[in-house]
Amino acid sequence: MATTKEYHDYVLECLNKAGDVTSRKMMGEYSLYYNGKLFGDICDNRLLVKQTETSKRLLAGTPLEYPYEGSKTLMFLVSEFENPDFMKELLEGMYRELK
């Protein structure tokens, strides 16, 4: 199931309260960028972020999921994306750690 435009738009609206988040459509799903750095995806109406030291600390106990069938990369499922303070802390920490 591909991500709906409505879900994508809602997630971006929430994330942009925490900082400069943009997206790029990829095969019905979306790659997410914070200040130009790839940090996660929206796949199957789920917000997923890469594993970094910050995401491991802030999302401890959160499920790791594959973004799509056949993926070799597990990512954290984020359910608190409506909380701008939490997302700002997560995004800023991940930004410093991502290459």
Short mmCIF file of N, CA and C in Angstrom, two decimals, residues 7-49:
data_model
loop_
_atom_site.label_atom_id
_atom_site.label_comp_id
_atom_site.label_asym_id
_atom_site.label_seq_id
_atom_site.Cartn_x
_atom_site.Cartn_y
_atom_site.Cartn_z
N TYR A 7 -1.77 11.69 4.27
CA TYR A 7 -0.89 11.32 5.38
C TYR A 7 0.46 12.02 5.22
N HIS A 8 1.00 12.00 4.02
CA HIS A 8 2.27 12.69 3.74
C HIS A 8 2.19 14.15 4.13
N ASP A 9 1.14 14.83 3.68
CA ASP A 9 0.98 16.26 3.96
C ASP A 9 0.85 16.53 5.45
N TYR A 10 0.12 15.67 6.16
CA TYR A 10 -0.06 15.85 7.59
C TYR A 10 1.26 15.66 8.34
N VAL A 11 2.02 14.62 8.00
CA VAL A 11 3.31 14.38 8.65
C VAL A 11 4.24 15.56 8.39
N LEU A 12 4.32 16.04 7.16
CA LEU A 12 5.19 17.18 6.85
C LEU A 12 4.78 18.43 7.60
N GLU A 13 3.48 18.65 7.71
CA GLU A 13 2.98 19.80 8.46
C GLU A 13 3.46 19.72 9.92
N CYS A 14 3.36 18.55 10.51
CA CYS A 14 3.81 18.36 11.90
C CYS A 14 5.32 18.52 12.01
N LEU A 15 6.07 17.91 11.11
CA LEU A 15 7.53 17.96 11.18
C LEU A 15 8.07 19.36 10.95
N ASN A 16 7.42 20.12 10.12
CA ASN A 16 7.90 21.48 9.85
C ASN A 16 7.73 22.42 11.03
N LYS A 17 6.99 22.01 12.04
CA LYS A 17 6.93 22.78 13.29
C LYS A 17 8.21 22.60 14.09
N ALA A 18 8.97 21.54 13.75
CA ALA A 18 10.23 21.24 14.45
C ALA A 18 11.45 21.73 13.67
N GLY A 19 11.30 22.03 12.38
CA GLY A 19 12.43 22.48 11.58
C GLY A 19 12.16 22.35 10.10
N ASP A 20 13.20 22.54 9.31
CA ASP A 20 13.09 22.55 7.85
C ASP A 20 13.13 21.12 7.30
N VAL A 21 11.95 20.54 7.11
CA VAL A 21 11.83 19.17 6.60
C VAL A 21 11.21 19.23 5.20
N THR A 22 11.85 18.54 4.28
CA THR A 22 11.34 18.44 2.91
C THR A 22 11.22 16.96 2.55
N SER A 23 10.52 16.70 1.46
CA SER A 23 10.35 15.31 1.02
C SER A 23 10.57 15.20 -0.48
N ARG A 24 10.88 13.99 -0.88
CA ARG A 24 11.04 13.68 -2.30
C ARG A 24 10.30 12.38 -2.55
N LYS A 25 9.39 12.39 -3.52
CA LYS A 25 8.59 11.21 -3.83
C LYS A 25 9.45 10.17 -4.53
N MET A 26 9.33 8.93 -4.02
CA MET A 26 10.08 7.80 -4.58
C MET A 26 9.16 6.60 -4.68
N MET A 27 8.72 6.25 -5.87
CA MET A 27 7.91 5.06 -6.13
C MET A 27 6.69 4.95 -5.20
N GLY A 28 5.95 6.02 -5.03
CA GLY A 28 4.74 6.02 -4.22
C GLY A 28 4.99 6.27 -2.75
N GLU A 29 6.25 6.35 -2.35
CA GLU A 29 6.61 6.63 -0.97
C GLU A 29 7.45 7.91 -0.96
N TYR A 30 7.96 8.31 0.19
CA TYR A 30 8.65 9.59 0.30
C TYR A 30 9.92 9.46 1.13
N SER A 31 11.00 10.04 0.64
CA SER A 31 12.23 10.20 1.41
C SER A 31 12.16 11.55 2.10
N LEU A 32 12.64 11.61 3.35
CA LEU A 32 12.55 12.83 4.14
C LEU A 32 13.93 13.40 4.43
N TYR A 33 14.04 14.73 4.36
CA TYR A 33 15.30 15.43 4.54
C TYR A 33 15.13 16.53 5.58
N TYR A 34 16.11 16.62 6.48
CA TYR A 34 16.14 17.70 7.46
C TYR A 34 17.37 18.54 7.14
N ASN A 35 17.13 19.80 6.80
CA ASN A 35 18.22 20.70 6.38
C ASN A 35 19.09 20.05 5.30
N GLY A 36 18.45 19.33 4.40
CA GLY A 36 19.14 18.72 3.27
C GLY A 36 19.72 17.34 3.50
N LYS A 37 19.66 16.81 4.72
CA LYS A 37 20.19 15.48 5.01
C LYS A 37 19.06 14.46 5.12
N LEU A 38 19.23 13.34 4.43
CA LEU A 38 18.25 12.26 4.47
C LEU A 38 18.23 11.64 5.87
N PHE A 39 17.05 11.65 6.50
CA PHE A 39 16.95 11.09 7.84
C PHE A 39 15.89 10.00 7.96
N GLY A 40 15.00 9.89 6.99
CA GLY A 40 13.95 8.89 7.11
C GLY A 40 13.05 8.82 5.90
N ASP A 41 11.96 8.08 6.07
CA ASP A 41 11.01 7.84 4.98
C ASP A 41 9.59 7.84 5.53
N ILE A 42 8.67 8.11 4.63
CA ILE A 42 7.26 7.82 4.89
C ILE A 42 6.92 6.68 3.94
N CYS A 43 6.60 5.53 4.51
CA CYS A 43 6.27 4.34 3.72
C CYS A 43 5.02 3.69 4.30
N ASP A 44 4.09 3.35 3.45
CA ASP A 44 2.85 2.68 3.87
C ASP A 44 2.19 3.42 5.04
N ASN A 45 2.12 4.73 4.92
CA ASN A 45 1.51 5.58 5.96
C ASN A 45 2.16 5.38 7.33
N ARG A 46 3.50 5.26 7.32
CA ARG A 46 4.28 5.16 8.56
C ARG A 46 5.48 6.10 8.43
N LEU A 47 5.81 6.79 9.52
CA LEU A 47 7.02 7.60 9.57
C LEU A 47 8.13 6.74 10.15
N LEU A 48 9.20 6.58 9.38
CA LEU A 48 10.34 5.76 9.78
C LEU A 48 11.60 6.61 9.74
N VAL A 49 12.47 6.46 10.75
CA VAL A 49 13.73 7.20 10.76
C VAL A 49 14.90 6.24 10.90
#
